[in-house]
Amino acid sequence: MARITWKIENEDDVTLDVREGLTLMEAATDHDIPHIWGECGGCLSCATCHVFVDEKWFPLLDRIDDSEDTMLDMTDVERARTSRLSCQIKVTPELDGLVLHVPVPD
Amino acid sequence: MSDRIVVVGAGQAAASLASRHIATGAGHPMVLIGEEPVAPYQRPPLSKAYLLGKLDRERLNIRQPSWFEESGITTMFGSRVESIVPERKQVVLSGGETVPYGTLVLCTGSTAKRLPDSLGGTLEGVHTLRTLADADALSPILRQQERILIIGGGYIGLEVAAAARMLGMEVVILEVAERILQRVASPVTSDFFRDLHTRHGVQIREATRLARLVGSDNRVCAAELETGERIETGLVLVGIGNDPSTALAEQAGIACENGVCVDASCRTSDPAVLAAGDCTSFIRNGRRIRLESVQNASDQGDLVARVMAGENTEYSALPWFWSEQYDCTLQIAGLNQGHDRVCIRPGQKEYSQSVWYYAGGTLLAVDAMNDVKSYAFGRRLIEMGISPAPEQVADPGIDLKALVKAHL
């Protein structure tokens, strides 16, 4: 288990204990976290699970591969330095305490 | 109640519509009526991970089933709408109950085509795959039977073929056209998938017509081909396409042509009725089209909620699709209809390539096999209205990102 927090502008934070092995997209869609859809199920076709990883956590994640990097250019809210597609991040015990910021489209 | 929104159909389009409706805060009461007895769920995994038992039922839910009522939406799952009475602005349920509407949204989806009774289409052991109930009926049998005969080499047929092979079944695909995926893709893409399946041990029989399915005690036991050949099988999957579910609209006098006709704001010919998803047909680039995809259902559902909230908006999204077979991911951006040229871009690893479709020099669409970069950059180029020369695209030494950046 790892405790993960999603911060959403103008809404309450959501904190969940997430099972190891799930992706952050799966954890988010299982709990209806707003603005995270995961329409393509995680096959890198839709870019609807975009998150901004908290600055201090970002360097601790595995690096972004080429495919994800490419799809990050397709997000609804424009990517930033700590952008990730949350379908590409599997939960491990090391992520306990991770904080994500959910981009809110206009 | 004149401001009530009644949504008929509870699939991807309806879920997207409901989500956007709540998000707009427009506040009109909404009633969601679905014939299937469950809350909206994702259909794509039904022919992939879910069929293989690799995805839990709960994970199919688009939203938590309790979300709808918690958000103030009245849900009637497992209710069938028998008719629409436009003069009285009400729908009639199968039990005779009426539900009045101010605005009606048709999200009735599409229905898997079946083989006619005369060809053995109603024998036991003959399946189609579109709904959760279909998948739940098919899944256990895939583990019991030794062989499956698949009628139709389209996406559903190929995805089920992959699942069945992964479960160790013998798989035969019959395709009446000259090649699999003929209706939707170039010969190059067909060749790629023929090779993929052949390598995995699937028998693909193209340009082969079924004469009829043969039953014994009302259960399918064999297929007879037009050549006279007979294939013994206790399980058949029919994957020959879908029909838009337009019966309610037609009966209500709403204009239909290969789907419920909608304008760019998803309005039908009846001012009080909108429609979204697989059931609609609309004009794109001067041609009436109908799309069966998550992208279209989701984007149109979203658009309908915005239109009902008073936004002045039109549908302009670029279509995209995906399919997964074995360890191969196919991603498609755009629509290739009307193309007069294709070029092939080799991928960076084995079994990776993309097919780029052009019409008169304009880039229309990209099929990317195990090549997310070509999909993503292809999609961006098409969205930006940029058509790189086919010679550039075909040269793997040319960086697609640079082509995009050059136009930013």
Coordinates of C-alpha atoms in Angstrom, one line a residue:
Chain A
M1 CA 0.0 0.0 0.0
A2 CA 1.0 3.6 -0.6
R3 CA -0.8 6.7 0.5
I4 CA -1.4 8.9 -2.5
T5 CA -2.9 12.4 -2.5
W6 CA -4.5 14.1 -5.5
K7 CA -4.9 17.9 -5.2
I8 CA -7.6 19.5 -7.3
E9 CA -8.0 23.2 -7.7
N10 CA -11.1 24.5 -5.8
E11 CA -11.9 21.0 -4.5
D12 CA -11.0 18.9 -1.5
D13 CA -7.8 16.9 -1.7
V14 CA -8.4 13.2 -2.2
T15 CA -6.1 10.8 -0.3
L16 CA -6.2 7.1 -0.9
D17 CA -4.3 4.0 0.2
V18 CA -3.5 2.4 -3.1
R19 CA -2.6 -1.3 -3.6
E20 CA 0.8 -2.0 -5.0
G21 CA 0.8 -2.8 -8.8
L22 CA -2.1 -0.6 -9.7
T23 CA -1.3 2.4 -11.9
L24 CA -2.1 5.8 -10.6
M25 CA -4.6 6.2 -13.4
E26 CA -6.4 3.0 -12.3
A27 CA -6.4 4.2 -8.7
A28 CA -7.8 7.6 -9.7
T29 CA -10.5 6.3 -12.0
D30 CA -11.6 3.7 -9.5
H31 CA -12.4 6.6 -7.2
D32 CA -13.8 9.1 -9.6
I33 CA -11.0 11.6 -9.1
P34 CA -12.2 14.5 -11.3
H35 CA -10.6 15.2 -14.7
I36 CA -8.8 11.8 -14.8
W37 CA -10.5 9.6 -17.3
G38 CA -8.0 7.0 -18.7
E39 CA -10.2 6.5 -21.7
C40 CA -7.8 4.2 -23.5
G41 CA -7.2 2.0 -20.5
G42 CA -3.5 2.8 -20.4
C43 CA -2.3 2.1 -23.9
L44 CA -1.0 5.6 -24.5
S45 CA -3.7 6.6 -27.0
C46 CA -5.7 9.3 -25.2
A47 CA -3.6 11.4 -22.7
T48 CA -6.7 11.8 -20.4
C49 CA -4.9 10.8 -17.2
H50 CA -2.5 13.7 -17.1
V51 CA -1.1 14.9 -13.7
F52 CA 1.5 17.3 -12.4
V53 CA 3.7 15.5 -10.0
D54 CA 4.6 17.4 -6.9
E55 CA 8.0 19.1 -7.4
K56 CA 9.8 17.2 -4.7
W57 CA 8.5 13.8 -5.8
F58 CA 9.1 14.2 -9.5
P59 CA 12.8 13.3 -9.5
L60 CA 12.1 10.1 -7.5
L61 CA 9.9 8.6 -10.2
D62 CA 11.2 6.5 -13.0
R63 CA 12.1 8.6 -16.0
I64 CA 9.6 9.3 -18.8
D65 CA 10.1 7.1 -21.8
D66 CA 9.8 8.3 -25.4
S67 CA 6.3 7.1 -25.9
E68 CA 4.9 8.8 -22.8
D69 CA 6.9 11.9 -23.6
T70 CA 5.3 12.1 -27.0
M71 CA 1.8 11.6 -25.7
L72 CA 2.4 14.3 -23.1
D73 CA 2.2 16.8 -25.9
M74 CA -1.4 15.7 -26.5
T75 CA -2.8 16.7 -23.1
D76 CA -5.8 18.9 -22.7
V77 CA -4.1 21.2 -20.2
E78 CA -0.6 22.0 -21.6
R79 CA 2.2 20.0 -20.1
A80 CA 4.6 21.4 -17.5
R81 CA 8.0 20.3 -16.3
T82 CA 6.6 17.7 -13.9
S83 CA 3.8 16.4 -16.1
R84 CA 3.2 12.7 -16.3
L85 CA 0.6 10.4 -17.7
S86 CA -0.6 8.6 -14.6
C87 CA -1.3 5.3 -16.4
Q88 CA 2.5 4.9 -16.8
I89 CA 3.2 5.0 -13.1
K90 CA 2.8 1.8 -11.1
V91 CA 2.3 2.1 -7.4
T92 CA 5.2 0.9 -5.2
P93 CA 5.8 1.2 -1.5
E94 CA 8.4 3.8 -2.3
L95 CA 5.6 6.1 -3.5
D96 CA 4.0 6.3 -0.1
G97 CA 3.2 10.0 0.5
L98 CA 3.2 10.9 -3.2
V99 CA 1.3 14.1 -4.0
L100 CA -0.2 14.8 -7.5
H101 CA -1.8 17.9 -8.8
V102 CA -4.7 17.4 -11.2
P103 CA -4.8 19.8 -14.1
V104 CA -8.2 21.4 -14.5
P105 CA -9.2 22.2 -18.1
D106 CA -11.0 25.6 -18.8
Chain B
M1 CA -41.4 19.0 -15.8
S2 CA -40.2 21.0 -18.8
D3 CA -36.5 21.3 -17.8
R4 CA -36.0 17.6 -17.3
I5 CA -33.3 16.0 -19.4
V6 CA -34.0 12.4 -20.2
V7 CA -31.1 10.3 -21.6
V8 CA -31.9 7.1 -23.3
G9 CA -29.0 4.7 -23.3
A10 CA -26.4 4.4 -20.6
G11 CA -23.1 3.7 -22.3
Q12 CA -19.9 5.7 -22.8
A13 CA -21.7 8.7 -24.4
A14 CA -24.3 8.9 -21.6
A15 CA -21.6 8.6 -18.9
S16 CA -19.6 11.4 -20.5
L17 CA -22.7 13.5 -20.9
A18 CA -23.7 13.0 -17.2
S19 CA -20.2 13.9 -16.0
R20 CA -20.1 17.1 -18.0
H21 CA -23.7 17.9 -17.1
I22 CA -22.8 17.8 -13.4
A23 CA -19.6 19.7 -14.0
T24 CA -21.4 22.6 -15.8
G25 CA -23.6 23.0 -12.8
A26 CA -26.6 23.7 -15.1
G27 CA -28.7 22.0 -12.5
H28 CA -31.5 20.6 -14.7
P29 CA -32.8 17.3 -13.4
M30 CA -31.5 14.4 -15.4
V31 CA -32.9 10.9 -15.8
L32 CA -30.6 8.2 -17.2
I33 CA -32.5 5.2 -18.7
G34 CA -30.4 2.2 -19.7
E35 CA -31.6 -1.1 -21.1
E36 CA -28.7 -3.0 -19.6
P37 CA -29.1 -3.7 -15.9
V38 CA -25.8 -2.0 -14.9
A39 CA -24.2 1.4 -14.7
P40 CA -22.2 2.7 -17.7
Y41 CA -19.0 0.6 -18.3
Q42 CA -16.1 0.6 -20.8
R43 CA -16.8 -1.7 -23.7
P44 CA -13.3 -1.9 -25.3
P45 CA -11.8 -4.3 -22.7
L46 CA -14.7 -6.7 -23.3
S47 CA -12.9 -8.1 -26.3
K48 CA -9.4 -7.8 -24.7
A49 CA -8.3 -7.9 -21.0
Y50 CA -11.7 -8.6 -19.6
L51 CA -12.3 -11.6 -21.9
L52 CA -9.0 -13.0 -20.7
G53 CA -9.9 -12.5 -17.0
K54 CA -7.1 -9.9 -16.6
L55 CA -9.4 -7.1 -15.7
D56 CA -11.8 -7.1 -12.8
R57 CA -15.4 -6.3 -13.4
E58 CA -15.3 -3.2 -11.1
R59 CA -12.5 -1.7 -13.3
L60 CA -14.9 -1.6 -16.3
N61 CA -17.1 1.0 -14.6
I62 CA -16.6 4.4 -16.1
R63 CA -17.7 6.0 -12.8
Q64 CA -18.6 4.3 -9.5
P65 CA -22.1 3.1 -10.0
S66 CA -23.3 5.1 -7.0
W67 CA -21.9 8.3 -8.4
F68 CA -24.9 9.0 -10.6
E69 CA -27.5 9.0 -7.8
E70 CA -25.1 10.7 -5.5
S71 CA -24.8 13.5 -8.0
G72 CA -28.5 13.9 -8.2
I73 CA -29.1 11.9 -11.4
T74 CA -32.0 9.6 -11.4
T75 CA -30.9 6.2 -12.9
M76 CA -33.2 3.6 -14.4
F77 CA -30.8 0.8 -15.3
G78 CA -32.5 -2.3 -16.7
S79 CA -35.4 -0.3 -18.2
R80 CA -36.3 -0.5 -21.8
V81 CA -37.8 2.5 -23.6
E82 CA -40.5 1.2 -26.0
S83 CA -41.3 4.5 -27.8
I84 CA -41.0 8.2 -27.9
V85 CA -44.1 10.4 -28.1
P86 CA -42.7 13.7 -29.4
E87 CA -46.0 15.5 -29.4
R88 CA -46.3 14.9 -25.6
K89 CA -42.6 15.1 -25.0
Q90 CA -42.5 11.8 -23.2
V91 CA -40.9 8.4 -23.5
V92 CA -42.8 5.2 -22.8
L93 CA -41.2 2.3 -20.9
S94 CA -41.9 -1.3 -21.6
G95 CA -44.1 -1.5 -18.5
G96 CA -46.2 1.3 -19.9
E97 CA -44.9 3.9 -17.5
T98 CA -44.2 7.3 -19.1
V99 CA -41.3 9.7 -18.4
P100 CA -41.8 13.3 -19.5
Y101 CA -38.9 15.3 -20.9
G102 CA -38.0 18.8 -21.7
T103 CA -34.9 17.7 -23.6
L104 CA -34.3 14.1 -24.8
V105 CA -30.9 12.7 -25.6
L106 CA -30.5 9.5 -27.6
C107 CA -27.4 7.6 -26.6
T108 CA -28.8 4.3 -27.8
G109 CA -25.5 3.0 -29.3
S110 CA -25.3 0.3 -31.8
T111 CA -26.2 -3.4 -32.0
A112 CA -24.0 -6.3 -33.1
K113 CA -25.2 -7.7 -36.5
R114 CA -26.2 -11.3 -36.3
L115 CA -26.3 -14.0 -38.9
P116 CA -29.8 -14.7 -40.1
D117 CA -31.7 -17.7 -38.8
S118 CA -31.5 -19.2 -42.3
L119 CA -27.7 -19.4 -41.9
G120 CA -27.8 -20.8 -38.4
G121 CA -27.4 -17.5 -36.7
T122 CA -29.7 -18.4 -33.8
L123 CA -28.1 -21.7 -32.9
E124 CA -26.7 -22.1 -29.4
G125 CA -23.0 -21.6 -29.4
V126 CA -23.2 -18.8 -31.9
H127 CA -22.1 -15.5 -30.1
T128 CA -21.8 -11.9 -30.8
L129 CA -19.7 -9.5 -28.6
R130 CA -20.8 -6.0 -27.7
T131 CA -22.2 -6.0 -24.2
L132 CA -21.0 -7.1 -20.8
A133 CA -23.6 -9.9 -20.9
D134 CA -22.1 -11.0 -24.2
A135 CA -18.6 -11.1 -22.8
D136 CA -19.8 -12.9 -19.6
A137 CA -21.5 -15.5 -21.8
L138 CA -18.5 -16.0 -24.1
S139 CA -15.7 -15.9 -21.6
P140 CA -16.3 -19.3 -19.8
I141 CA -16.9 -21.1 -23.1
L142 CA -13.5 -19.9 -24.4
R143 CA -12.0 -22.0 -21.6
Q144 CA -14.1 -25.1 -22.4
Q145 CA -14.0 -25.4 -26.2
E146 CA -11.0 -26.4 -28.2
R147 CA -11.8 -24.5 -31.3
I148 CA -13.5 -21.2 -32.2
L149 CA -14.6 -20.2 -35.6
I150 CA -14.8 -16.4 -36.1
I151 CA -16.9 -15.0 -38.8
G152 CA -15.5 -11.6 -39.9
G153 CA -11.9 -10.3 -39.8
G154 CA -12.6 -6.9 -38.4
Y155 CA -11.4 -5.5 -35.1
I156 CA -13.7 -7.5 -32.9
G157 CA -13.0 -10.7 -34.7
L158 CA -9.2 -10.2 -34.6
E159 CA -9.3 -9.2 -30.9
V160 CA -11.2 -12.2 -29.9
A161 CA -8.9 -14.4 -32.1
A162 CA -6.0 -13.0 -30.1
A163 CA -7.7 -13.7 -26.8
A164 CA -8.7 -17.2 -27.8
R165 CA -5.1 -18.1 -29.0
M166 CA -3.8 -16.7 -25.7
L167 CA -6.1 -19.2 -24.0
G168 CA -4.7 -22.0 -26.1
M169 CA -7.7 -22.4 -28.5
E170 CA -7.5 -23.3 -32.1
V171 CA -8.8 -20.3 -34.0
V172 CA -10.1 -20.1 -37.6
I173 CA -11.2 -16.7 -39.0
L174 CA -13.4 -16.5 -42.1
E175 CA -13.4 -13.3 -44.0
V176 CA -15.6 -12.9 -47.0
A177 CA -13.7 -9.9 -48.4
E178 CA -10.3 -10.3 -50.2
R179 CA -8.5 -9.3 -47.0
I180 CA -9.1 -8.8 -43.3
L181 CA -9.7 -5.2 -42.2
Q182 CA -10.6 -4.4 -45.8
R183 CA -13.3 -2.0 -44.9
V184 CA -11.2 0.1 -42.5
A185 CA -7.5 -0.1 -43.4
S186 CA -5.0 -0.3 -46.2
P187 CA -3.6 -3.5 -47.6
V188 CA -0.4 -2.8 -45.7
T189 CA -2.2 -2.8 -42.4
S190 CA -4.1 -5.9 -43.3
D191 CA -0.8 -7.6 -44.2
F192 CA 0.6 -6.6 -40.8
F193 CA -2.3 -8.2 -38.9
R194 CA -2.5 -11.2 -41.1
D195 CA 1.2 -11.8 -40.4
L196 CA 0.7 -11.2 -36.7
H197 CA -2.1 -13.7 -36.3
T198 CA -0.5 -16.3 -38.6
R199 CA 2.6 -16.1 -36.4
H200 CA 0.4 -16.8 -33.4
G201 CA -1.1 -19.8 -35.1
V202 CA -4.5 -18.4 -36.3
Q203 CA -5.8 -19.8 -39.5
I204 CA -7.1 -16.9 -41.6
R205 CA -9.3 -17.7 -44.6
E206 CA -9.9 -14.6 -46.7
A207 CA -12.2 -14.4 -49.7
T208 CA -14.1 -17.2 -48.1
R209 CA -17.8 -17.2 -47.8
L210 CA -19.8 -19.1 -45.2
A211 CA -22.7 -21.2 -46.7
R212 CA -24.3 -21.8 -43.3
L213 CA -23.8 -23.0 -39.8
V214 CA -25.0 -26.5 -39.1
G215 CA -26.6 -27.5 -35.8
S216 CA -27.3 -30.6 -34.0
D217 CA -30.0 -30.5 -31.2
N218 CA -30.1 -26.7 -31.9
R219 CA -26.4 -26.4 -31.0
V220 CA -23.9 -25.4 -33.6
C221 CA -21.5 -28.2 -34.6
A222 CA -20.0 -27.2 -37.9
A223 CA -19.7 -24.5 -40.6
E224 CA -20.2 -25.3 -44.2
L225 CA -18.3 -23.0 -46.6
E226 CA -19.5 -22.1 -50.2
T227 CA -16.7 -24.3 -51.5
G228 CA -18.4 -27.3 -49.8
E229 CA -15.7 -27.6 -47.2
R230 CA -16.9 -28.3 -43.6
I231 CA -15.2 -27.0 -40.4
E232 CA -16.3 -28.7 -37.2
T233 CA -16.8 -26.2 -34.4
G234 CA -18.8 -25.9 -31.2
L235 CA -18.3 -22.2 -30.9
V236 CA -18.8 -19.4 -33.3
L237 CA -18.2 -15.7 -32.9
V238 CA -20.0 -13.5 -35.4
G239 CA -18.1 -10.2 -35.8
I240 CA -19.6 -8.7 -38.9
G241 CA -20.2 -5.1 -37.7
N242 CA -22.8 -3.2 -35.9
D243 CA -26.0 -1.4 -36.8
P244 CA -26.9 1.9 -35.2
S245 CA -29.8 1.6 -32.8
T246 CA -32.2 4.0 -34.5
A247 CA -35.5 2.2 -34.0
L248 CA -36.8 4.7 -31.4
A249 CA -35.8 7.7 -33.4
E250 CA -37.2 6.4 -36.6
Q251 CA -40.5 5.5 -35.0
A252 CA -40.6 9.1 -33.6
G253 CA -40.1 10.5 -37.0
I254 CA -36.6 11.8 -36.4
A255 CA -34.4 11.9 -39.5
C256 CA -32.1 8.9 -39.7
E257 CA -29.6 7.9 -42.4
N258 CA -27.1 5.2 -41.3
G259 CA -27.7 6.6 -37.8
V260 CA -29.7 9.4 -36.2
C261 CA -28.8 12.4 -38.2
V262 CA -27.2 15.1 -36.1
D263 CA -25.7 18.5 -36.9
A264 CA -22.4 19.8 -35.6
S265 CA -24.1 20.6 -32.2
C266 CA -25.5 17.0 -32.0
R267 CA -29.1 18.3 -32.6
T268 CA -31.5 16.0 -34.4
S269 CA -34.3 17.0 -36.7
D270 CA -36.5 17.3 -33.6
P271 CA -35.6 20.5 -31.8
A272 CA -36.2 18.9 -28.4
V273 CA -34.0 15.9 -29.1
L274 CA -30.2 15.6 -29.3
A275 CA -28.1 12.5 -29.8
A276 CA -24.6 11.3 -29.1
G277 CA -22.3 8.3 -29.7
D278 CA -22.4 5.2 -32.0
C279 CA -26.1 5.8 -32.9
T280 CA -25.4 9.1 -34.7
S281 CA -24.4 10.0 -38.2
F282 CA -23.1 13.4 -39.1
I283 CA -21.4 15.3 -41.9
R284 CA -17.6 15.5 -41.9
N285 CA -15.7 16.9 -44.8
G286 CA -18.8 16.8 -46.9
R287 CA -19.5 13.1 -46.3
R288 CA -22.0 11.6 -43.9
I289 CA -20.2 9.3 -41.5
R290 CA -20.9 7.2 -38.4
L291 CA -18.2 6.3 -35.9
E292 CA -18.1 3.5 -33.4
S293 CA -15.5 4.6 -30.9
V294 CA -14.9 5.6 -27.3
Q295 CA -13.5 8.9 -28.6
N296 CA -16.6 9.8 -30.5
A297 CA -19.0 8.7 -27.8
S298 CA -17.1 10.5 -25.2
D299 CA -16.6 13.8 -27.1
Q300 CA -20.2 13.9 -28.4
G301 CA -21.6 13.2 -25.0
D302 CA -19.5 16.0 -23.5
L303 CA -20.6 18.3 -26.3
V304 CA -24.3 17.6 -25.8
A305 CA -24.0 18.6 -22.1
R306 CA -22.3 21.8 -23.1
V307 CA -24.9 22.6 -25.7
M308 CA -27.7 22.0 -23.2
A309 CA -25.9 24.3 -20.8
G310 CA -26.1 27.0 -23.4
E311 CA -22.6 26.9 -24.8
N312 CA -22.3 27.7 -28.5
T313 CA -20.0 24.9 -29.5
E314 CA -19.5 22.5 -32.4
Y315 CA -18.0 19.1 -32.8
S316 CA -14.6 19.2 -34.4
A317 CA -12.6 16.5 -32.6
L318 CA -10.2 14.4 -34.7
P319 CA -11.3 10.7 -34.5
W320 CA -8.9 8.3 -32.9
F321 CA -9.1 4.6 -32.2
W322 CA -7.0 1.7 -30.8
S323 CA -6.9 -2.0 -30.8
E324 CA -4.8 -4.5 -28.8
Q325 CA -4.0 -7.9 -30.1
Y326 CA -1.4 -10.1 -28.3
D327 CA 1.4 -7.7 -27.4
C328 CA 0.6 -5.5 -30.4
T329 CA -1.0 -2.1 -30.0
L330 CA -2.6 -0.5 -33.0
Q331 CA -3.4 3.2 -32.7
I332 CA -5.3 5.1 -35.4
A333 CA -5.5 8.9 -35.8
G334 CA -7.9 10.4 -38.3
L335 CA -10.1 8.8 -40.9
N336 CA -8.6 7.3 -44.1
Q337 CA -11.7 7.4 -46.3
G338 CA -11.0 8.9 -49.7
H339 CA -7.2 8.3 -49.5
D340 CA -5.4 8.0 -52.8
R341 CA -1.9 7.2 -51.5
V342 CA -0.3 5.5 -48.5
C343 CA 3.3 5.6 -47.4
I344 CA 4.9 3.4 -44.8
R345 CA 7.2 4.6 -42.1
P346 CA 9.4 1.8 -40.6
G347 CA 9.3 1.7 -36.8
Q348 CA 12.3 1.7 -34.5
K349 CA 11.8 -1.9 -33.4
E350 CA 10.7 -5.2 -34.8
Y351 CA 7.0 -5.4 -35.7
S352 CA 6.7 -1.7 -35.4
Q353 CA 5.6 0.5 -38.4
S354 CA 3.1 3.1 -39.4
V355 CA 0.9 3.6 -42.4
W356 CA 0.2 7.2 -43.5
Y357 CA -2.9 8.0 -45.6
Y358 CA -3.0 10.9 -48.0
A359 CA -5.6 12.4 -50.3
G360 CA -4.2 14.8 -52.9
G361 CA -1.2 15.5 -50.8
T362 CA -3.3 16.1 -47.6
L363 CA -2.5 13.9 -44.6
L364 CA -5.7 12.2 -43.5
A365 CA -4.9 9.4 -41.1
V366 CA -2.2 7.3 -39.6
D367 CA -2.3 3.6 -38.5
A368 CA 0.5 3.0 -36.0
M369 CA 1.5 -0.5 -35.0
N370 CA 3.6 -0.6 -31.9
D371 CA 4.6 2.9 -32.6
V372 CA 3.2 5.5 -30.2
K373 CA 5.4 8.3 -31.6
S374 CA 4.0 8.0 -35.1
Y375 CA 0.4 7.9 -33.7
A376 CA 1.0 10.9 -31.5
F377 CA 2.9 13.0 -34.0
G378 CA 0.6 11.9 -36.8
R379 CA -2.4 13.0 -34.7
R380 CA -0.8 16.4 -34.0
L381 CA 0.1 17.0 -37.6
I382 CA -3.4 16.2 -38.8
E383 CA -4.9 18.4 -36.0
M384 CA -2.6 21.2 -37.0
G385 CA -3.5 20.8 -40.7
I386 CA 0.1 20.0 -41.6
S387 CA 0.8 17.5 -44.3
P388 CA 4.5 16.6 -44.5
A389 CA 5.7 15.1 -47.8
P390 CA 5.2 11.3 -47.9
E391 CA 8.9 11.0 -48.7
Q392 CA 9.8 12.7 -45.4
V393 CA 7.4 10.5 -43.4
A394 CA 8.7 7.4 -45.1
D395 CA 12.3 8.2 -44.1
P396 CA 12.9 6.9 -40.5
G397 CA 15.9 9.2 -40.3
I398 CA 13.6 12.2 -40.3
D399 CA 12.4 13.1 -36.8
L400 CA 8.6 13.6 -36.6
K401 CA 9.0 15.9 -33.7
A402 CA 11.1 18.2 -35.8
L403 CA 8.3 18.2 -38.4
V404 CA 5.8 19.3 -35.8
K405 CA 8.1 21.8 -34.2
A406 CA 8.9 23.4 -37.6
H407 CA 5.3 24.5 -37.8
L408 CA 4.8 25.7 -34.2

